[in-house]
XYZ file of C-alpha atoms in Angstrom:
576
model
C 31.634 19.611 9.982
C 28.054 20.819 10.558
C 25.774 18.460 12.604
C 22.717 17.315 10.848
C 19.433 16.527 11.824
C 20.100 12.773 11.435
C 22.966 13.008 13.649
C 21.580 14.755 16.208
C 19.006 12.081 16.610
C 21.717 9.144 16.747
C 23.057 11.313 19.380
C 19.724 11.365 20.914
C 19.273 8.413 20.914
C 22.631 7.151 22.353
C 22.607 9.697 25.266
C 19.008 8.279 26.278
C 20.331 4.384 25.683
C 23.056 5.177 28.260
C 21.128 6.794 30.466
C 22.173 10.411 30.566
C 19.305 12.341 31.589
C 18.462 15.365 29.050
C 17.865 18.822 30.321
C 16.446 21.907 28.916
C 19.018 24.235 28.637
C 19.214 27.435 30.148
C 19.781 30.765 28.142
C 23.315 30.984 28.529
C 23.501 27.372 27.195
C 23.838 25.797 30.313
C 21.366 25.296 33.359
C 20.513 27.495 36.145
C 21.366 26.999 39.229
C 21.170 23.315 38.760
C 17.403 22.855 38.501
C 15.262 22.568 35.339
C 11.521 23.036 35.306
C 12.001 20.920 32.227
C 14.058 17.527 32.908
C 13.439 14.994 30.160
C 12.630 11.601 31.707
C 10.763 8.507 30.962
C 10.668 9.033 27.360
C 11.787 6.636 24.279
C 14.450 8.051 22.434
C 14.095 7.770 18.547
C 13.260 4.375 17.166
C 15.539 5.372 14.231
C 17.545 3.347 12.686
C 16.294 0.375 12.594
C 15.696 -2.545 10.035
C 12.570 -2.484 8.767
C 12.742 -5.742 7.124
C 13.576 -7.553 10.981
C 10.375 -9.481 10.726
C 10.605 -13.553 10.421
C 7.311 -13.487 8.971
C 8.094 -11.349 6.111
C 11.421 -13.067 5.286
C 10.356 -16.214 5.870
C 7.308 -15.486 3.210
C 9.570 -14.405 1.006
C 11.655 -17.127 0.719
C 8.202 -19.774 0.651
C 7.348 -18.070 -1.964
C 10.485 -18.078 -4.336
C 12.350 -15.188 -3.551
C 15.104 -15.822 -1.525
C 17.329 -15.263 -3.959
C 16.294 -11.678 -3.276
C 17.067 -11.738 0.842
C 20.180 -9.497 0.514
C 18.566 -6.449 -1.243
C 15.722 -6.684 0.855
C 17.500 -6.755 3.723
C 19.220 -3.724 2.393
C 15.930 -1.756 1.950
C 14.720 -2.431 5.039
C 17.883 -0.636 6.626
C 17.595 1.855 4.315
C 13.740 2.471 5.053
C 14.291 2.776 8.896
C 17.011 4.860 8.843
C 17.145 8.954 9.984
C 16.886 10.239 6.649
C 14.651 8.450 4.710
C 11.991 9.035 8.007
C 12.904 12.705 7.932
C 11.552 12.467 4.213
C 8.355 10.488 5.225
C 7.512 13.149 7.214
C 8.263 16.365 5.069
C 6.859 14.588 1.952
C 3.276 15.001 4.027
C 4.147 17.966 5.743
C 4.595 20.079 2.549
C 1.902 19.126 0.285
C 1.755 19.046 -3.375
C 0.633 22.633 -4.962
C -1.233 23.312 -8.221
C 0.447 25.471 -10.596
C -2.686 25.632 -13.090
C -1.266 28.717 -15.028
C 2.262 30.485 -15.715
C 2.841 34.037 -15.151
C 1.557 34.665 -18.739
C -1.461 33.170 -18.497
C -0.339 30.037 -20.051
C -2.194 26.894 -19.364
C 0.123 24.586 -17.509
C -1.350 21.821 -15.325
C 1.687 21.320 -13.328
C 1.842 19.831 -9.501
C 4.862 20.757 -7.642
C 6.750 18.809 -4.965
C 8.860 18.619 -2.307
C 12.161 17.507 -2.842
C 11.373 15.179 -0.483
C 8.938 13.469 -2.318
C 11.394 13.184 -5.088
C 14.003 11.286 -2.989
C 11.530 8.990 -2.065
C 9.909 8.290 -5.723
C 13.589 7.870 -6.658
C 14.662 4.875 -4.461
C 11.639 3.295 -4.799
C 11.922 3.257 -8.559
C 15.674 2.486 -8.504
C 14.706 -0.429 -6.434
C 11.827 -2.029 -8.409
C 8.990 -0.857 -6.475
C 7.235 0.474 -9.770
C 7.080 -1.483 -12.920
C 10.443 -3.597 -12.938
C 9.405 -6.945 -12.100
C 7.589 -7.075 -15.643
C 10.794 -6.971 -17.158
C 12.673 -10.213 -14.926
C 12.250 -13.155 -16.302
C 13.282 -14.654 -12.442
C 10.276 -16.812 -10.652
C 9.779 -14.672 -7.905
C 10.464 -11.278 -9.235
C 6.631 -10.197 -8.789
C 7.257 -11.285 -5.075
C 10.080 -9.675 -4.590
C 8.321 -6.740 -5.188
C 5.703 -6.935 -2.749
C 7.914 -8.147 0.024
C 10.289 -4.965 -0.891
C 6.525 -3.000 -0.592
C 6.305 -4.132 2.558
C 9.577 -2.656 4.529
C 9.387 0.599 1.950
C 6.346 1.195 3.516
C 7.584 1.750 6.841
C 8.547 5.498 4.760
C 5.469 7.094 3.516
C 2.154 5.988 1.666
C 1.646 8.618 -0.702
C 4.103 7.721 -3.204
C 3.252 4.182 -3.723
C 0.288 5.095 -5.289
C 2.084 6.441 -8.458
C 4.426 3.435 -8.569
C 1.366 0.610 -8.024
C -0.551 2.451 -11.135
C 2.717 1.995 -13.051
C 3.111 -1.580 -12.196
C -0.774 -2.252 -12.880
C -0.557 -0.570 -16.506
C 2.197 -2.597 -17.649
C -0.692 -5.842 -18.226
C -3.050 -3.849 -19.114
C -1.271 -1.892 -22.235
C -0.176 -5.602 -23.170
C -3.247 -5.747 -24.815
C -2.544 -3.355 -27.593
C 1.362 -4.389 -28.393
C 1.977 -2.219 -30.604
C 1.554 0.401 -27.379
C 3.900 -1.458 -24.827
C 6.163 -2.348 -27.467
C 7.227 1.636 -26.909
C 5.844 2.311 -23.608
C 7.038 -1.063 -21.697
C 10.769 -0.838 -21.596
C 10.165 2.663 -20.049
C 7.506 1.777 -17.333
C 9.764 -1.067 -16.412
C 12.949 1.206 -16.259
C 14.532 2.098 -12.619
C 15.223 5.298 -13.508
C 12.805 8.099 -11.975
C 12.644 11.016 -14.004
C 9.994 14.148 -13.189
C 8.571 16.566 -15.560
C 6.590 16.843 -18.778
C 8.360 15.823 -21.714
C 7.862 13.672 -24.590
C 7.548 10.136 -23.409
C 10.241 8.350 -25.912
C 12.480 10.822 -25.140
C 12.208 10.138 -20.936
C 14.934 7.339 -19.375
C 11.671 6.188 -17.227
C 7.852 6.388 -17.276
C 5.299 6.875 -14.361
C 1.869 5.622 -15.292
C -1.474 6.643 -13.363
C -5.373 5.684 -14.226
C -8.298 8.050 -15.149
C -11.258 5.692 -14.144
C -14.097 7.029 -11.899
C -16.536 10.126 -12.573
C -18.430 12.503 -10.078
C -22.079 10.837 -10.991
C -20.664 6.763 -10.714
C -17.366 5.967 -8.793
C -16.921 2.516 -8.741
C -19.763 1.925 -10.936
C -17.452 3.345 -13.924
C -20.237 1.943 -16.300
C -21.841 4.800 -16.149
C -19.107 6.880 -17.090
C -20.165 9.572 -19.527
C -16.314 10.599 -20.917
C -16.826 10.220 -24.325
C -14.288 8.734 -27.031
C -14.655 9.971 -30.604
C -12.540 8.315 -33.242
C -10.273 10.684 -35.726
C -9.052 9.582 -38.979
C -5.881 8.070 -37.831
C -6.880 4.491 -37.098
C -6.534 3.694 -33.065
C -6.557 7.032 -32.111
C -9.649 9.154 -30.288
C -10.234 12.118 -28.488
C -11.879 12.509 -25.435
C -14.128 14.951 -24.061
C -15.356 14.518 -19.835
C -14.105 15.222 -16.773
C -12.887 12.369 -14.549
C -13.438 12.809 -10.323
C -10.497 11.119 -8.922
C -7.115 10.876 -10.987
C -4.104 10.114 -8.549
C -0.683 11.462 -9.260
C -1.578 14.064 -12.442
C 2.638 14.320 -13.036
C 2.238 10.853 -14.529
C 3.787 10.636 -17.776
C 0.696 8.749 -19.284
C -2.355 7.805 -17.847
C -5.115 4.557 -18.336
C -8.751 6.205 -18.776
C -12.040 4.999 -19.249
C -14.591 6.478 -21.937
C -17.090 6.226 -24.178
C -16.332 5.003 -27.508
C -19.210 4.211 -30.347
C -18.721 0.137 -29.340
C -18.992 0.625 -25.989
C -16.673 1.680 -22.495
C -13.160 1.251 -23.559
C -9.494 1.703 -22.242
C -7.281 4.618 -23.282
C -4.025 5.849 -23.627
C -3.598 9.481 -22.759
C 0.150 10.650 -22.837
C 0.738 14.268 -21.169
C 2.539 15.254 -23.924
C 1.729 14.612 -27.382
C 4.881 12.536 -29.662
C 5.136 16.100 -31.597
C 6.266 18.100 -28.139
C 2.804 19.608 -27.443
C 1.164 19.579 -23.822
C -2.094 16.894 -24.111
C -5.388 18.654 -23.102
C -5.128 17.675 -19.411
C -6.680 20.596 -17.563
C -6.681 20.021 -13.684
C -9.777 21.562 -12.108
C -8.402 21.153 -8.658
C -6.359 18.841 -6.078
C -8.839 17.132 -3.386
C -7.798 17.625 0.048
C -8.073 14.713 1.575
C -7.709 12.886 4.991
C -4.613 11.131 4.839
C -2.285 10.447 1.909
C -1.494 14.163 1.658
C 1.954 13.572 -0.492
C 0.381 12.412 -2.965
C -1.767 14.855 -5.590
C -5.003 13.430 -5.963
C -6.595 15.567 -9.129
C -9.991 16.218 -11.516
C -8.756 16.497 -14.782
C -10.859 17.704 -17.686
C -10.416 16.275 -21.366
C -11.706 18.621 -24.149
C -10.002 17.738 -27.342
C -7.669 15.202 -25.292
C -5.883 12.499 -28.102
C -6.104 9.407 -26.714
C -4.997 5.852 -27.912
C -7.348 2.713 -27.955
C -5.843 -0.381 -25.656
C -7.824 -3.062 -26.304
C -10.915 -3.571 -28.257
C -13.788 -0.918 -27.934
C -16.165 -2.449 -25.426
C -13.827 -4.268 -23.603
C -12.606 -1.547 -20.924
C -13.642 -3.476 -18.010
C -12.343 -6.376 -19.309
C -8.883 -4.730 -20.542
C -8.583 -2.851 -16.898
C -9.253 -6.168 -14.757
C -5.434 -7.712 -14.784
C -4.550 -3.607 -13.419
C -7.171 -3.912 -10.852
C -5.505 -6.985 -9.462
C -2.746 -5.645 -8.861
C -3.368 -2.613 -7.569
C -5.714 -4.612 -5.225
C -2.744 -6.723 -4.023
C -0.368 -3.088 -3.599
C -3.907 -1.961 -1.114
C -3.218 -5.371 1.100
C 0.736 -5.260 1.144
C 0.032 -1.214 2.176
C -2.247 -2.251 5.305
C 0.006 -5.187 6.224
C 3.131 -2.922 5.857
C 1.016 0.189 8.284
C 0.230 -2.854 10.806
C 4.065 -3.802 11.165
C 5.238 -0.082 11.049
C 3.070 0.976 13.979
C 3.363 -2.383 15.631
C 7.185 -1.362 15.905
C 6.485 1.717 17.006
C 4.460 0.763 19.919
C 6.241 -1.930 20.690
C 9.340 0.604 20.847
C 7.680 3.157 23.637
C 6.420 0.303 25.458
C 9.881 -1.132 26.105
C 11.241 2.635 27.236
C 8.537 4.330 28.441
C 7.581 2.985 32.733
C 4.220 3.184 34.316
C 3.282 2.251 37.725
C 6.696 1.100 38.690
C 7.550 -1.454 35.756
C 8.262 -1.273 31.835
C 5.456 -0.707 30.063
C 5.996 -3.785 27.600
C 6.487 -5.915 31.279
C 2.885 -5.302 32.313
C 0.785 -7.914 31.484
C -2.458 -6.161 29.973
C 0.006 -4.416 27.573
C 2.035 -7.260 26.706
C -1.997 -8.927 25.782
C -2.472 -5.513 23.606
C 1.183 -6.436 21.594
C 0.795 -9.573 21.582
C -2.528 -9.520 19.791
C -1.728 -7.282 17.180
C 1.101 -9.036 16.157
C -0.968 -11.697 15.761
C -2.827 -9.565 13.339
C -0.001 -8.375 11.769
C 1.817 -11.900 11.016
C -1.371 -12.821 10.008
C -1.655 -9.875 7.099
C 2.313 -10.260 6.146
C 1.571 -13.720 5.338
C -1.499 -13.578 3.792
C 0.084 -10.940 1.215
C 2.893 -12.390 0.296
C 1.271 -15.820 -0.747
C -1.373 -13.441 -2.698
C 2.235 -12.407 -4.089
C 3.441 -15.446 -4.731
C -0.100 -16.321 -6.639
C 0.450 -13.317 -9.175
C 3.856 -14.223 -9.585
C 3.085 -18.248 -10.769
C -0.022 -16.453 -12.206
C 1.853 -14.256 -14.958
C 3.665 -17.030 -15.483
C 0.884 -19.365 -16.834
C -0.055 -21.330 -13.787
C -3.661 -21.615 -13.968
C -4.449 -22.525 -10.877
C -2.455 -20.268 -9.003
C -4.398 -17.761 -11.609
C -7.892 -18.874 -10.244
C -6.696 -18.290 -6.414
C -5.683 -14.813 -7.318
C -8.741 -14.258 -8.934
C -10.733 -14.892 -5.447
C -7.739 -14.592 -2.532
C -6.608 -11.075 -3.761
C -10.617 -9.713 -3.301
C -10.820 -11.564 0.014
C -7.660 -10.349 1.009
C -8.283 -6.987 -0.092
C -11.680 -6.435 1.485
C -10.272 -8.381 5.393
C -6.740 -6.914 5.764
C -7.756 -3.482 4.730
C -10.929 -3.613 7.092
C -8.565 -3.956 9.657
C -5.923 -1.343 9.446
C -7.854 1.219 11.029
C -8.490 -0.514 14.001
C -5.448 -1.728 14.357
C -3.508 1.963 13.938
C -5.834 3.248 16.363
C -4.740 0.704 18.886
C -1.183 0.912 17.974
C -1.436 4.763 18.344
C -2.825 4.046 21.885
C -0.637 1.940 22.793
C 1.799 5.572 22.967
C -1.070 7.218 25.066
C -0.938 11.388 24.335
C 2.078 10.992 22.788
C 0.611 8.874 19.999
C -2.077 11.825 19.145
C 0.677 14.063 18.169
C 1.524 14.489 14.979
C 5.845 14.624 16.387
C 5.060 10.982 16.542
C 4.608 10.156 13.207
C 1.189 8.062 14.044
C -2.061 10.277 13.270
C -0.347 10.138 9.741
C -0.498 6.297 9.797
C -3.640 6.742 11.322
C -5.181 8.671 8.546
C -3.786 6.502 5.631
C -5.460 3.379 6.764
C -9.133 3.745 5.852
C -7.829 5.051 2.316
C -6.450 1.196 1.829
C -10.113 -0.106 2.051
C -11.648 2.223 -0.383
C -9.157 2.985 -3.078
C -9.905 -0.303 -5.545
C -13.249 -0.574 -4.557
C -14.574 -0.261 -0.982
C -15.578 -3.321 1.209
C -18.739 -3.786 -0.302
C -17.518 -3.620 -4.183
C -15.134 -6.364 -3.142
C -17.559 -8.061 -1.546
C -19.772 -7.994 -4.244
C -16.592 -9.057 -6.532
C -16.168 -12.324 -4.702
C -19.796 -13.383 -5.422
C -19.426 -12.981 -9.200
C -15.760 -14.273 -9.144
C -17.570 -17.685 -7.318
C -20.964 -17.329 -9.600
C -19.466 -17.341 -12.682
C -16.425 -19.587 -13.059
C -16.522 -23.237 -10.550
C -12.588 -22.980 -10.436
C -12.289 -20.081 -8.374
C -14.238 -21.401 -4.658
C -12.498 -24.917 -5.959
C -9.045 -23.227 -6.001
C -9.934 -21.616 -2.592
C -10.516 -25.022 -1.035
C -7.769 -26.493 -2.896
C -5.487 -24.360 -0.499
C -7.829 -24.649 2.633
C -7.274 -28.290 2.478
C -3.813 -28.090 2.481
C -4.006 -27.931 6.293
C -6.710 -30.124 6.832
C -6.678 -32.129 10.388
C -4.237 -29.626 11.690
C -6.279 -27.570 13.723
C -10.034 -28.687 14.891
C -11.228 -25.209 15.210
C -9.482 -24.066 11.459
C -11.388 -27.818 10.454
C -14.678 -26.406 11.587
C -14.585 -22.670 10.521
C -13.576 -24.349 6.766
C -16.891 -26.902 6.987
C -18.796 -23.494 8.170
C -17.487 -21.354 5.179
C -18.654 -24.344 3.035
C -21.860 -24.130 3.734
C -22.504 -20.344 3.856
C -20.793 -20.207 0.263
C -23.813 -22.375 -0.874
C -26.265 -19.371 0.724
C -24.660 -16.693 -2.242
C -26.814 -14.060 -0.744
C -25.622 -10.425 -1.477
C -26.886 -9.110 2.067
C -24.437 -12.253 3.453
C -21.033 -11.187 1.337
C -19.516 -9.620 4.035
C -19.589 -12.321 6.429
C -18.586 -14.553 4.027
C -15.708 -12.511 2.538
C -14.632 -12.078 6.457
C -15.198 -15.916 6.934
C -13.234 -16.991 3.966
C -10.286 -14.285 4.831
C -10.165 -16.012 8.925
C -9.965 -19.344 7.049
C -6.828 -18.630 4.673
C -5.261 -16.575 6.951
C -5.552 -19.688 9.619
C -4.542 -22.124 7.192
C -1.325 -20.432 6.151
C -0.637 -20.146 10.132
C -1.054 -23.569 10.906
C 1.160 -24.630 7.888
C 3.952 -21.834 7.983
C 4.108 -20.148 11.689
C 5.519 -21.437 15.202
C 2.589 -23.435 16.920
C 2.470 -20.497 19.514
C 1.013 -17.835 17.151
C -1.321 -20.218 14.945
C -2.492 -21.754 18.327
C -3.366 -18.381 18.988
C -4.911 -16.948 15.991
C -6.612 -19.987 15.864
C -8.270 -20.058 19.498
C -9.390 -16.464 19.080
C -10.156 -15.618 15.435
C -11.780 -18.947 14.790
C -12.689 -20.195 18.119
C -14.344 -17.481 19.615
C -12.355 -17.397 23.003
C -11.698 -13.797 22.505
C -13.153 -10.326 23.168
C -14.159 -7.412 20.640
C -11.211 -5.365 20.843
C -7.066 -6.241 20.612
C -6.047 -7.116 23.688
C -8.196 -9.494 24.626
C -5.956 -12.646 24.230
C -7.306 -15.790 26.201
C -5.152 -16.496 30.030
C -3.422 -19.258 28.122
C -2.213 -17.628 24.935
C 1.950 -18.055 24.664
C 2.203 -13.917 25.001
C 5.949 -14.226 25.393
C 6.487 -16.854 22.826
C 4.716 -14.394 20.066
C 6.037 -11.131 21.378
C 10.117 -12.825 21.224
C 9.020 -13.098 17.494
C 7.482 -10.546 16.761
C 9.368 -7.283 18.186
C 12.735 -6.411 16.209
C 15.119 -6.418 18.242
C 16.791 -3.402 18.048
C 13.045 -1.494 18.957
């Protein structure tokens, strides 16, 4: 039986575990004369497999929030996302980019982005297991959670493909609002079945779903989009004429987009192909090449002529979009919480096999500070999402006050725990010194995806911006806010006084003060879900340096009396 690559690095991996020293070879296959200029020492074997789902906080959020019924199968995915294979994909998904195919040999107009098969195993499981659209179609309190927390071990894998299934779990709400639309297009986008190529969507066993929202000339301001909607004689039905700046994943089946109609900016329905067979006007000018997420075909499509289906009333595009925003806003915070755990593991894993000055790396003290405090960071973002998860879940199901915590928690959520990625890849990356700024290691790619997190939804200061409306125009939303702040009232005197603080800098409302009050209210929640749901040791800590100051301007920088080995025993699978 041939050897694959998976099982050479289980061999790997068990050679280094027992302590056989690995050699260069010589030419004849063995090693001359008994010296090497090349012996292989002090370096970490493979971290693979593992079980990306070994993290209390994630499992024990899960199962606050609802879900336990679910522990098995995420249990199951997180094995599955750490093992050989699926991290071989991760990496040859980004290695071999999409390519545009805008013509056929013919001269034929086709519009078509081709893959790796790599990419196509990857889409696959995460459809098969929910990832996409599913939860809209389980009736089980929870389901939306279950989601999230199966988010967070998938992506230990790869970033790039998530962004096709969060636009198909984000259109599902949206196209509710025209029901004759997701009476046919629903049970599709909900389906686990993944199933490429351009075809006639009623004909497909599963739909993908992407969004068609910003222009060159606006970007987040899509108000001044100037994609223009003209309506035809068949009632509900337009076509468009524009060219959009920034459409993810253009091998969607059917795609949200923003335009111009006579009443005003309105949502739209463009299918690829047309009911009758035909190929949909969807001319792709180019794919962007951009810093990180390189799996993933980011495109500018053109409409001329493009039919297109009303959702929602004319007018009302913002309006019809805003359910998809949240939840694409909560897939950007489970995405940075999920890149803090997977490089937290992987530094974690070379400090406990790679030596330094005579001792373990993970048994010197200033690096056992450095872990330490990003797990902090990291418990603090797993548990943050997944009670933003278990909002939307209680939300969809009619709870309005869970609804008006959403509303706010998912923007302040968004803007904090995005902010924070890159800094805390780049000190998870040097955590593996040079070997961490090769791309063998797997961590410039992390690196790279984590500033997309904080712009793709809006950047910081649309977010920002958001949470000053969301608490200018309706009372509920700061009242549901300190509804849950309260919850942990007389806990914590530091969490006590950072709350009074935020109370009185919400009264300010000024524009040029949203950030530090976004970042305020974030420290707050996060600290208040610590104090109520993790060991004293890490919401002593969090609280001590986020909110009481006794801490420095970079990870690392833990206070003398912070229970290091009390949060590192719960934070490092064990197994890394």
């Amino acid at each position: 039986m041939a050897t694959t690559w998976a099982d050479e690095q289980q061999q790997g991996t068990a050679e280094e575990r027992g302590g056989t020293r690995v050699s260069a070879p010589g030419a004849d296959g063995g090693h001359r004369g008994g010296a090497t200029t090349h012996d292989v020492t002090n370096q970490p074997g493979p971290l693979t497999p593992y079980d990306a789902s070994d993290d209390p906080a994630l499992l024990e959020g899960l199962r606050r929030e609802g879900a336990g019924w679910a522990e098995d199968d995420v249990r199951r995915l997180g094995l599955l996302a750490g093992s050989a294979q699926v991290q071989e994909w991760s990496d040859q998904a980004n290695r071999h980019a999409p390519e545009l195919r805008t013509h056929d040999r013919y001269g034929h107009r086709v519009d078509e982005v081709d893959f790796h098969p790599s990419w196509h195993h990857l889409m696959r499981t995460a459809v098969a297991e929910g990832l996409a659209a599913a939860p809209w179609a389980d009736d089980r309190p929870g389901a939306h959670v279950v989601r999230t927390a199966g988010g967070l071990v998938w992506g230990h894998t790869e970033a790039g493909h998530g962004c096709p299934t969060s636009m198909t779990y984000a259109a599902v709400p949206a196209l509710r609002r025209q029901p004759e639309l997701a009476a046919v297009y629903e049970p599709l986008l909900t389906s686990r079945e993944y199933e490429p190529g351009l075809r006639v969507p009623a004909d497909k066993r599963g739909l993908l779903a992407g969004m068609g929202m910003t222009e060159k000339q606006g970007g987040s301001d899509v108000r001044t989009n100037t994609t223009a909607a003209t309506p035809t004689s068949e009632s509900g039905v337009y076509t468009l004429r524009g060219h959009k700046w920034f459409t993810s994943a253009p091998m969607c089946d059917v795609f949200l987009v923003l335009a111009q109609a006579p009443g005003g900016l309105s949502c739209f329905l463009v299918p690829r192909v047309l009911p009758d067979g035909t190929r949909n006007t969807f001319r792709i000018q180019r794919l962007k090449d951009k810093l990180g997420n390189r799996s993933n075909a980011s495109s500018e499509p053109e409409f001329d002529g493009t039919v297109a289906w009303l959702v929602g009333p004319e007018g009302q595009g913002v309006k019809t979009i805003i359910e998809m925003v949240n939840c694409t806003r909560l897939d950007c915070v489970m995405m940075s919480a999920a890149l803090m755990r997977k490089t937290l593991v992987e530094a974690g894993h070379h400090a406990r096999h790679r030596s330094a000055f005579g001792a373990r790396l993970v048994d010197q003290p200033l690096m056992r500070n450095v872990l330490a405090d990003l797990a902090l960071e990291s418990e603090a973002a797993t548990t943050l999402t997944l009670r933003l998860a278990g909002a939307a879940d209680r939300a969809v199901r009619g709870d309005r006050g869970e609804a008006a915590f959403r509303r706010i928690a998912t923007a302040v959520g968004k803007y904090w725990v995005t902010k924070r990625g890159p800094a805390f890849t780049a000190e998870a990356l040097e955590c593996l010194g040079g070997n961490g700024y090769v791309e063998d290691s797997g961590m410039p790619r992390h690196y790279r995806e984590a500033p997309l997190l904080s712009i793709w939804e809006g950047s910081g200061n649309v977010n920002a911006l958001d949470v000053l409306r969301a608490l200018g125009r309706d009372t509920a939303t700061g009242q549901a806010l300190f509804d849950e702040l309260a919850l942990s009232r007389g806990a914590d005197a530091r969490l006590d006084a950072a709350v009074d603080r935020l109370k009185d800098r919400v009264a300010e409302g000024s524009q040029a003060g949203a950030r530090r009050l976004v970042e305020d209210m974030a420290l707050a929640l996060q600290g208040s879900l610590l104090v109520r749901h993790a060991p004293a040791a890490v919401a002593d800590a969090f609280c001590a340096t986020r909110l009481g100051g006794d801490w420095g301007h970079a990870f690392g920088t833990l206070p003398a009396s912070a229970p290091v080995d009390a949060i590192l025993g719960r934070a490092l699978p064990a197994g890394a």
